[in-house]
Amino acid sequence: MNFQLSKFILAIVIPIYHIGILPTMAVQEDNSPSELQNIEALRSVSMGLNKFAAEFYKHTSENMGSNLICSPFSAGAVLSMTAHGAAGNTEQQMRTSLHLPNDRAIGLRGFQSLFETLNNVTNVQLSLANKIFVTKDLEVKDNFLNLTANSFKSEVENLDFTNTQVASKKINTWCEEKTKNLIKDVIKAEDLIDAVMVLVNAVYFKGIWETKFDPSKTLNKTFYINENTTNDVPMMRQRNKFNYGELSELDAVFVELPYKSENENDSTSMFIICPNQINGLKKAQNNIENVDFQQLHDQHQMTEIQLSLPKFQIESTLDLKPILKNMGMTDMFDNADFSGISNIQLSVAKVIQKAFIEVNEEGSEAAAITAVHMVRTSMFLRPEPLELSIDRPFIYAIYHAPTNSILFQGHILHLSA
């Protein structure tokens, strides 16, 4: 194979379901120096990923005229893995945009702790997987293979990329298996022309509500697409106490819906951010970086609410290349230095994320895949129970409290019966 121009692909796959049991991911109490270092490293990585998440969602939603499901976590994970093979200006741009810790060793320790923790949750179904598919003729440096295996729990498989049909089928089969068949056809055969490497991150989530919605109470109610357009959609209804408050900078309110958990120290939940105005979504999106999900979760301001929440199902396929360029990661596509991966000159050809979410009376199911293709180149509480109807465009996020991780995020612009 001629390696004068070599490209690689980053692919991200993410399924999510609201039906399942939440993983127990509480950080174990251990005062040993090494464990304390792991906790601090994990916190450092999580804080950086959350900053990236806010910027990623903001840029992704900017020109999105449809419903959206994405995984900032999945994108951040596979891009961080790739960044650890970058050098020079390419590395600096990626590390800055991803908000990676300045200390490389702390970052690697933090990602290792993060993946180990998330893959050992017990109250919900949550699985994360990384894999690197490499053309059989490309020699990848041992140091990169070792750090991705140890810190990102990534596997490596050699494929014959000259047979693009067989290679793409092999990659897509892995994606399907890791997302319980929710995400299909992430990679097309033509994507692999000139490609030498595909890095893939898959995230799968399935959780059941702590208190399920009664299907017999689900009714068709009005959903305001805008001030002039409405649709009647199935609205789930439940009266309960929820963590609730106002977000003045977003001119919105939030409500937190917990997933079932047997461990009070480990929780995963869905946040709904509902603008006060029917046409208020854009203001909420523009100020999303002011939302601290950890602070909102920890405030635990329980309010009795009659909640109406629409059922929804979304699948999104995103080309992240223009988004990541707008976020400052330009050299990885055009003037890349990935000398930490291989002595062959590489650049990123595509970054693809495909994600799915379903929310119903039982809970949520979601999945996402992010793939990187490389090529060689040259608060306020109301004193009385309130009626909260999520009947207008809104933002949602699935949040894992013990690791302070935003696993999935998106918005609903319109719904139909």
Short mmCIF file of C-alpha atoms in Angstrom, two decimals:
data_model
loop_
_atom_site.label_atom_id
_atom_site.label_comp_id
_atom_site.label_asym_id
_atom_site.label_seq_id
_atom_site.Cartn_x
_atom_site.Cartn_y
_atom_site.Cartn_z
CA MET A 1 0.00 0.00 0.00
CA ASN A 2 1.24 3.46 -0.89
CA PHE A 3 1.37 5.50 2.34
CA GLN A 4 2.24 8.88 0.86
CA LEU A 5 -1.27 10.07 1.73
CA SER A 6 -2.72 8.21 4.70
CA LYS A 7 -5.99 9.03 6.39
CA PHE A 8 -7.83 7.74 9.39
CA ILE A 9 -11.42 7.94 10.57
CA LEU A 10 -12.87 8.61 14.01
CA ALA A 11 -16.28 6.98 14.46
CA ILE A 12 -18.52 7.41 17.50
CA VAL A 13 -21.53 5.18 18.13
CA ILE A 14 -24.09 5.87 20.88
CA PRO A 15 -27.35 4.04 21.69
CA ILE A 16 -29.54 5.07 24.67
CA TYR A 17 -32.67 3.50 26.10
CA HIS A 18 -34.88 4.54 28.97
CA ILE A 19 -35.44 1.00 30.19
CA GLY A 20 -32.98 -0.85 32.36
CA ILE A 21 -31.08 -0.68 35.58
CA LEU A 22 -28.48 1.83 36.59
CA PRO A 23 -24.85 0.91 37.22
CA THR A 24 -23.40 1.33 40.66
CA MET A 25 -20.49 3.62 40.01
CA ALA A 26 -19.82 5.22 43.30
CA VAL A 27 -16.17 5.98 43.92
CA GLN A 28 -15.00 3.67 46.66
CA GLU A 29 -13.81 5.21 49.88
CA ASP A 30 -10.10 4.47 50.02
CA ASN A 31 -7.67 6.89 51.57
CA SER A 32 -4.54 5.27 50.14
CA PRO A 33 -2.32 7.73 48.25
CA SER A 34 -2.75 5.92 44.93
CA GLU A 35 -6.55 5.85 45.23
CA LEU A 36 -6.69 9.53 46.15
CA GLN A 37 -4.52 10.27 43.13
CA ASN A 38 -6.91 8.28 40.94
CA ILE A 39 -9.91 10.22 42.27
CA GLU A 40 -8.22 13.58 41.71
CA ALA A 41 -7.13 12.53 38.22
CA LEU A 42 -10.67 11.38 37.40
CA ARG A 43 -12.08 14.69 38.63
CA SER A 44 -9.59 16.61 36.53
CA VAL A 45 -10.51 14.66 33.39
CA SER A 46 -14.26 14.92 34.11
CA MET A 47 -14.08 18.69 34.59
CA GLY A 48 -12.31 19.02 31.27
CA LEU A 49 -14.77 16.75 29.49
CA ASN A 50 -17.69 18.78 30.88
CA LYS A 51 -16.23 22.01 29.52
CA PHE A 52 -15.79 20.29 26.18
CA ALA A 53 -19.35 18.92 26.42
CA ALA A 54 -20.90 22.39 26.79
CA GLU A 55 -18.93 23.76 23.85
CA PHE A 56 -19.54 20.63 21.76
CA TYR A 57 -23.32 20.75 22.27
CA LYS A 58 -23.40 24.50 21.64
CA HIS A 59 -21.53 24.17 18.32
CA THR A 60 -23.43 21.03 17.28
CA SER A 61 -26.84 22.59 17.91
CA GLU A 62 -25.94 25.91 16.29
CA ASN A 63 -27.28 25.12 12.82
CA MET A 64 -29.28 22.01 13.71
CA GLY A 65 -32.83 22.41 12.46
CA SER A 66 -33.98 19.02 13.69
CA ASN A 67 -34.15 16.95 16.87
CA LEU A 68 -30.73 16.01 18.19
CA ILE A 69 -29.09 13.24 20.19
CA CYS A 70 -25.32 13.34 20.61
CA SER A 71 -22.74 12.13 23.07
CA PRO A 72 -20.18 14.74 24.11
CA PHE A 73 -18.65 12.01 26.26
CA SER A 74 -18.13 9.64 23.33
CA ALA A 75 -16.69 12.37 21.13
CA GLY A 76 -14.42 13.57 23.92
CA ALA A 77 -13.21 10.05 24.65
CA VAL A 78 -12.19 9.07 21.12
CA LEU A 79 -10.71 12.50 20.38
CA SER A 80 -8.72 12.40 23.63
CA MET A 81 -7.41 8.98 22.69
CA THR A 82 -6.36 10.37 19.31
CA ALA A 83 -4.81 13.46 20.90
CA HIS A 84 -2.41 11.26 22.84
CA GLY A 85 -0.88 10.27 19.51
CA ALA A 86 -0.55 13.87 18.31
CA ALA A 87 2.43 16.19 18.55
CA GLY A 88 3.29 19.82 17.92
CA ASN A 89 0.54 22.26 17.03
CA THR A 90 -1.91 19.44 16.33
CA GLU A 91 -1.56 18.20 19.89
CA GLN A 92 -1.81 21.72 21.34
CA GLN A 93 -5.03 22.47 19.46
CA MET A 94 -6.61 19.19 20.48
CA ARG A 95 -5.55 19.40 24.12
CA THR A 96 -6.83 22.99 24.37
CA SER A 97 -10.19 22.27 22.71
CA LEU A 98 -10.69 19.08 24.72
CA HIS A 99 -9.62 20.77 27.98
CA LEU A 100 -7.24 17.92 28.77
CA PRO A 101 -5.15 18.16 31.96
CA ASN A 102 -1.80 19.88 31.44
CA ASP A 103 -0.06 16.96 33.08
CA ARG A 104 -0.16 14.08 30.58
CA ALA A 105 0.29 11.44 33.31
CA ILE A 106 -2.68 12.80 35.28
CA GLY A 107 -4.79 12.70 32.13
CA LEU A 108 -3.93 9.09 31.37
CA ARG A 109 -4.55 8.07 34.98
CA GLY A 110 -7.86 9.94 34.96
CA PHE A 111 -9.13 8.30 31.76
CA GLN A 112 -8.14 4.88 33.06
CA SER A 113 -10.08 5.48 36.28
CA LEU A 114 -13.04 6.92 34.35
CA PHE A 115 -13.40 3.95 31.99
CA GLU A 116 -12.90 1.43 34.79
CA THR A 117 -15.56 3.14 36.90
CA LEU A 118 -18.14 3.53 34.14
CA ASN A 119 -17.73 -0.05 32.96
CA ASN A 120 -18.41 -1.33 36.48
CA VAL A 121 -21.69 0.41 37.19
CA THR A 122 -24.36 -1.98 38.45
CA ASN A 123 -27.71 -0.18 38.65
CA VAL A 124 -28.12 0.64 34.96
CA GLN A 125 -26.83 -0.99 31.83
CA LEU A 126 -23.88 1.11 30.77
CA SER A 127 -21.02 -0.02 28.59
CA LEU A 128 -18.22 1.84 26.88
CA ALA A 129 -15.81 0.39 24.36
CA ASN A 130 -12.94 1.68 22.25
CA LYS A 131 -11.37 -0.10 19.31
CA ILE A 132 -8.71 0.71 16.76
CA PHE A 133 -8.99 -0.91 13.34
CA VAL A 134 -5.69 -0.73 11.45
CA THR A 135 -4.87 -1.64 7.87
CA LYS A 136 -2.57 -4.63 7.86
CA ASP A 137 0.35 -2.72 6.32
CA LEU A 138 0.44 0.17 8.80
CA GLU A 139 2.90 -0.06 11.68
CA VAL A 140 1.50 1.62 14.80
CA LYS A 141 3.92 2.61 17.54
CA ASP A 142 3.93 0.35 20.60
CA ASN A 143 3.73 3.30 22.98
CA PHE A 144 0.43 4.46 21.45
CA LEU A 145 -1.00 0.94 21.48
CA ASN A 146 0.01 0.49 25.13
CA LEU A 147 -1.41 3.79 26.38
CA THR A 148 -4.70 3.32 24.51
CA ALA A 149 -5.00 -0.22 25.88
CA ASN A 150 -4.18 0.77 29.47
CA SER A 151 -5.89 4.16 29.81
CA PHE A 152 -8.70 3.92 27.24
CA LYS A 153 -9.27 0.15 27.40
CA SER A 154 -8.97 0.01 23.63
CA GLU A 155 -8.55 -3.13 21.55
CA VAL A 156 -6.70 -3.31 18.23
CA GLU A 157 -7.60 -5.34 15.16
CA ASN A 158 -5.76 -5.54 11.84
CA LEU A 159 -7.92 -5.48 8.71
CA ASP A 160 -7.33 -5.55 4.98
CA PHE A 161 -8.60 -2.08 4.05
CA THR A 162 -8.04 -2.79 0.35
CA ASN A 163 -11.22 -4.89 0.53
CA THR A 164 -13.44 -2.01 1.63
CA GLN A 165 -16.68 -4.02 1.63
CA VAL A 166 -15.36 -6.70 3.99
CA ALA A 167 -13.53 -4.20 6.22
CA SER A 168 -16.53 -1.88 6.59
CA LYS A 169 -18.79 -4.84 7.40
CA LYS A 170 -16.34 -5.99 10.09
CA ILE A 171 -16.27 -2.53 11.71
CA ASN A 172 -20.05 -2.11 11.52
CA THR A 173 -20.62 -5.56 13.05
CA TRP A 174 -18.48 -4.56 16.05
CA CYS A 175 -20.49 -1.33 16.40
CA GLU A 176 -23.79 -3.24 16.29
CA GLU A 177 -22.63 -5.73 18.91
CA LYS A 178 -21.48 -3.00 21.30
CA THR A 179 -24.75 -1.06 20.97
CA LYS A 180 -27.20 -3.99 21.17
CA ASN A 181 -27.98 -3.64 17.43
CA LEU A 182 -29.17 -0.03 17.81
CA ILE A 183 -26.45 1.56 15.69
CA LYS A 184 -25.90 0.19 12.20
CA ASP A 185 -23.93 1.18 9.10
CA VAL A 186 -21.63 3.74 10.70
CA ILE A 187 -18.88 3.16 8.16
CA LYS A 188 -19.51 2.95 4.43
CA ALA A 189 -17.20 1.03 2.13
CA GLU A 190 -16.25 4.23 0.30
CA ASP A 191 -15.16 5.79 3.61
CA LEU A 192 -12.26 3.36 3.71
CA ILE A 193 -10.77 4.34 0.36
CA ASP A 194 -7.28 5.68 1.21
CA ALA A 195 -7.96 5.09 4.93
CA VAL A 196 -5.37 3.31 7.03
CA MET A 197 -6.95 3.46 10.49
CA VAL A 198 -10.40 3.75 12.09
CA LEU A 199 -10.72 4.61 15.78
CA VAL A 200 -14.15 3.88 17.24
CA ASN A 201 -15.82 4.65 20.57
CA ALA A 202 -19.16 3.05 21.43
CA VAL A 203 -21.44 3.94 24.35
CA TYR A 204 -24.59 2.05 25.32
CA PHE A 205 -27.03 3.02 28.07
CA LYS A 206 -30.30 1.58 29.28
CA GLY A 207 -32.01 2.80 32.44
CA ILE A 208 -35.42 2.50 34.03
CA TRP A 209 -36.97 5.41 35.87
CA GLU A 210 -36.82 5.34 39.65
CA THR A 211 -40.59 5.82 39.43
CA LYS A 212 -42.04 4.65 36.15
CA PHE A 213 -44.75 6.57 34.36
CA ASP A 214 -48.14 4.85 34.28
CA PRO A 215 -48.93 4.15 30.58
CA SER A 216 -52.66 4.50 31.30
CA LYS A 217 -52.05 8.16 32.19
CA THR A 218 -50.27 8.96 28.93
CA LEU A 219 -52.48 11.35 26.96
CA ASN A 220 -52.25 13.28 23.72
CA LYS A 221 -51.47 16.88 24.59
CA THR A 222 -50.36 19.96 22.69
CA PHE A 223 -46.66 20.42 21.90
CA TYR A 224 -45.73 23.92 20.72
CA ILE A 225 -43.18 23.71 17.90
CA ASN A 226 -43.28 27.50 17.85
CA GLU A 227 -45.81 30.20 18.68
CA ASN A 228 -47.77 29.47 15.50
CA THR A 229 -47.42 25.69 15.06
CA THR A 230 -48.53 22.88 17.36
CA ASN A 231 -48.89 19.10 17.27
CA ASP A 232 -50.76 16.71 19.53
CA VAL A 233 -48.21 14.23 20.95
CA PRO A 234 -48.25 11.44 23.58
CA MET A 235 -47.43 13.02 26.94
CA MET A 236 -46.43 10.86 29.90
CA ARG A 237 -47.77 12.15 33.21
CA GLN A 238 -46.60 11.67 36.79
CA ARG A 239 -47.08 13.50 40.09
CA ASN A 240 -44.01 13.16 42.28
CA LYS A 241 -41.25 15.04 44.05
CA PHE A 242 -38.41 16.00 41.71
CA ASN A 243 -35.23 18.03 41.98
CA TYR A 244 -36.33 21.30 40.36
CA GLY A 245 -35.16 24.87 40.02
CA GLU A 246 -34.82 27.97 37.87
CA LEU A 247 -31.93 28.78 35.53
CA SER A 248 -32.16 32.56 35.28
CA GLU A 249 -29.31 32.99 32.78
CA LEU A 250 -31.08 30.60 30.43
CA ASP A 251 -34.57 31.97 31.16
CA ALA A 252 -35.54 28.35 31.82
CA VAL A 253 -36.33 25.80 34.50
CA PHE A 254 -34.84 22.36 35.04
CA VAL A 255 -36.20 19.12 36.41
CA GLU A 256 -34.12 16.02 37.21
CA LEU A 257 -35.61 12.56 36.65
CA PRO A 258 -33.59 9.84 38.41
CA TYR A 259 -33.04 6.35 37.10
CA LYS A 260 -33.47 3.38 39.39
CA SER A 261 -30.48 2.85 41.65
CA GLU A 262 -29.88 0.47 44.51
CA ASN A 263 -26.98 2.53 45.79
CA GLU A 264 -27.73 6.05 47.04
CA ASN A 265 -24.09 7.01 46.43
CA ASP A 266 -24.39 6.18 42.75
CA SER A 267 -26.94 7.85 40.55
CA THR A 268 -27.69 8.48 36.92
CA SER A 269 -30.44 10.84 35.87
CA MET A 270 -31.98 12.74 32.99
CA PHE A 271 -32.05 16.53 33.22
CA ILE A 272 -34.73 18.38 31.28
CA ILE A 273 -34.12 22.09 30.64
CA CYS A 274 -37.37 23.75 29.58
CA PRO A 275 -37.34 27.41 28.43
CA ASN A 276 -39.91 29.71 29.97
CA GLN A 277 -40.78 31.04 26.51
CA ILE A 278 -42.06 28.89 23.65
CA ASN A 279 -39.35 30.35 21.39
CA GLY A 280 -36.73 30.39 24.15
CA LEU A 281 -34.57 27.40 23.16
CA LYS A 282 -31.88 29.44 21.41
CA LYS A 283 -31.20 31.54 24.52
CA ALA A 284 -30.89 28.39 26.61
CA GLN A 285 -28.49 26.86 24.08
CA ASN A 286 -26.37 30.00 23.90
CA ASN A 287 -25.91 29.96 27.69
CA ILE A 288 -25.57 26.21 28.23
CA GLU A 289 -21.99 26.60 29.50
CA ASN A 290 -23.47 28.27 32.61
CA VAL A 291 -25.21 25.03 33.62
CA ASP A 292 -23.31 23.08 36.27
CA PHE A 293 -25.04 19.70 36.37
CA GLN A 294 -23.08 18.61 39.43
CA GLN A 295 -24.22 21.67 41.36
CA LEU A 296 -27.83 21.19 40.24
CA HIS A 297 -27.74 17.51 41.22
CA ASP A 298 -26.16 18.21 44.61
CA GLN A 299 -28.63 20.97 45.53
CA HIS A 300 -31.39 18.33 45.73
CA GLN A 301 -34.22 20.87 45.98
CA MET A 302 -37.20 18.53 45.94
CA THR A 303 -40.49 20.00 44.72
CA GLU A 304 -43.83 18.31 44.27
CA ILE A 305 -44.64 18.50 40.56
CA GLN A 306 -47.35 17.33 38.22
CA LEU A 307 -45.01 16.55 35.33
CA SER A 308 -45.97 16.05 31.70
CA LEU A 309 -43.13 14.79 29.50
CA PRO A 310 -43.40 13.74 25.85
CA LYS A 311 -42.30 10.33 24.68
CA PHE A 312 -39.65 10.58 22.00
CA GLN A 313 -37.26 8.62 19.84
CA ILE A 314 -34.37 10.18 17.90
CA GLU A 315 -31.54 9.00 15.69
CA SER A 316 -28.83 11.42 14.58
CA THR A 317 -25.87 11.03 12.23
CA LEU A 318 -23.37 13.85 12.55
CA ASP A 319 -20.37 14.85 10.49
CA LEU A 320 -18.24 16.40 13.22
CA LYS A 321 -15.45 17.72 10.99
CA PRO A 322 -16.85 21.27 10.56
CA ILE A 323 -17.90 21.37 14.22
CA LEU A 324 -14.45 20.39 15.50
CA LYS A 325 -12.79 22.87 13.14
CA ASN A 326 -14.99 25.63 14.57
CA MET A 327 -13.89 24.53 18.04
CA GLY A 328 -10.24 25.06 17.12
CA MET A 329 -9.12 21.60 16.01
CA THR A 330 -8.07 22.46 12.46
CA ASP A 331 -4.61 20.98 12.00
CA MET A 332 -5.76 17.41 12.64
CA PHE A 333 -7.54 17.50 9.27
CA ASP A 334 -5.09 19.47 7.12
CA ASN A 335 -1.61 19.92 8.60
CA ALA A 336 -1.58 17.08 11.08
CA ASP A 337 1.25 15.73 13.18
CA PHE A 338 0.33 12.30 14.52
CA SER A 339 3.92 11.14 14.88
CA GLY A 340 2.99 9.58 18.21
CA ILE A 341 0.85 7.04 16.35
CA SER A 342 3.07 6.12 13.42
CA ASN A 343 6.10 7.24 11.48
CA ILE A 344 3.77 7.48 8.49
CA GLN A 345 2.30 10.94 7.98
CA LEU A 346 -1.35 10.77 9.04
CA SER A 347 -4.32 13.10 9.14
CA VAL A 348 -7.97 12.76 10.10
CA ALA A 349 -10.31 12.32 7.13
CA LYS A 350 -13.65 12.15 8.93
CA VAL A 351 -15.17 12.20 12.40
CA ILE A 352 -18.60 10.59 12.40
CA GLN A 353 -21.03 10.24 15.30
CA LYS A 354 -24.19 8.19 15.06
CA ALA A 355 -26.52 8.17 18.06
CA PHE A 356 -29.95 6.91 19.09
CA ILE A 357 -32.25 7.54 22.05
CA GLU A 358 -35.69 6.36 23.07
CA VAL A 359 -37.58 7.74 26.07
CA ASN A 360 -40.85 6.17 27.23
CA GLU A 361 -42.84 5.27 30.36
CA GLU A 362 -40.29 2.65 31.43
CA GLY A 363 -37.16 4.70 31.03
CA SER A 364 -34.48 5.41 28.42
CA GLU A 365 -32.28 3.51 26.01
CA ALA A 366 -29.48 5.22 24.16
CA ALA A 367 -26.40 4.43 22.15
CA ALA A 368 -23.71 6.27 20.26
CA ILE A 369 -20.70 5.60 18.10
CA THR A 370 -17.97 8.06 17.29
CA ALA A 371 -15.43 7.12 14.64
CA VAL A 372 -12.25 8.84 13.57
CA HIS A 373 -10.94 7.98 10.12
CA MET A 374 -7.28 8.71 9.53
CA VAL A 375 -5.60 9.24 6.21
CA ARG A 376 -2.06 9.88 5.31
CA THR A 377 -1.65 13.43 4.14
CA SER A 378 0.87 15.47 3.39
CA MET A 379 -32.30 28.35 41.82
CA PHE A 380 -35.49 29.05 42.94
CA LEU A 381 -38.24 26.83 44.63
CA ARG A 382 -41.98 27.37 44.58
CA PRO A 383 -43.70 26.72 47.90
CA GLU A 384 -46.65 24.83 46.40
CA PRO A 385 -46.95 21.87 44.00
CA LEU A 386 -46.70 23.05 40.43
CA GLU A 387 -47.73 21.94 36.98
CA LEU A 388 -44.73 21.48 34.69
CA SER A 389 -45.53 20.56 31.11
CA ILE A 390 -42.58 20.04 28.79
CA ASP A 391 -44.67 21.21 25.86
CA ARG A 392 -42.15 23.24 23.85
CA PRO A 393 -38.64 22.77 22.40
CA PHE A 394 -36.30 21.69 25.23
CA ILE A 395 -32.80 20.44 26.07
CA TYR A 396 -32.11 17.11 27.77
CA ALA A 397 -29.00 15.43 29.17
CA ILE A 398 -28.19 12.06 30.74
CA TYR A 399 -25.82 12.63 33.64
CA HIS A 400 -23.78 10.24 35.77
CA ALA A 401 -23.20 11.87 39.15
CA PRO A 402 -20.32 9.83 40.66
CA THR A 403 -18.03 10.66 37.74
CA ASN A 404 -19.66 14.02 36.94
CA SER A 405 -20.08 12.83 33.34
CA ILE A 406 -22.53 14.11 30.73
CA LEU A 407 -23.05 10.90 28.79
CA PHE A 408 -25.65 12.15 26.30
CA GLN A 409 -27.14 15.50 25.40
CA GLY A 410 -29.56 16.83 22.84
CA HIS A 411 -32.71 18.78 22.17
CA ILE A 412 -36.23 18.33 20.90
CA LEU A 413 -37.45 20.88 18.37
CA HIS A 414 -40.59 19.20 17.10
CA LEU A 415 -42.64 16.08 17.76
CA SER A 416 -45.55 14.41 16.03
CA ALA A 417 -48.14 11.89 17.14
#
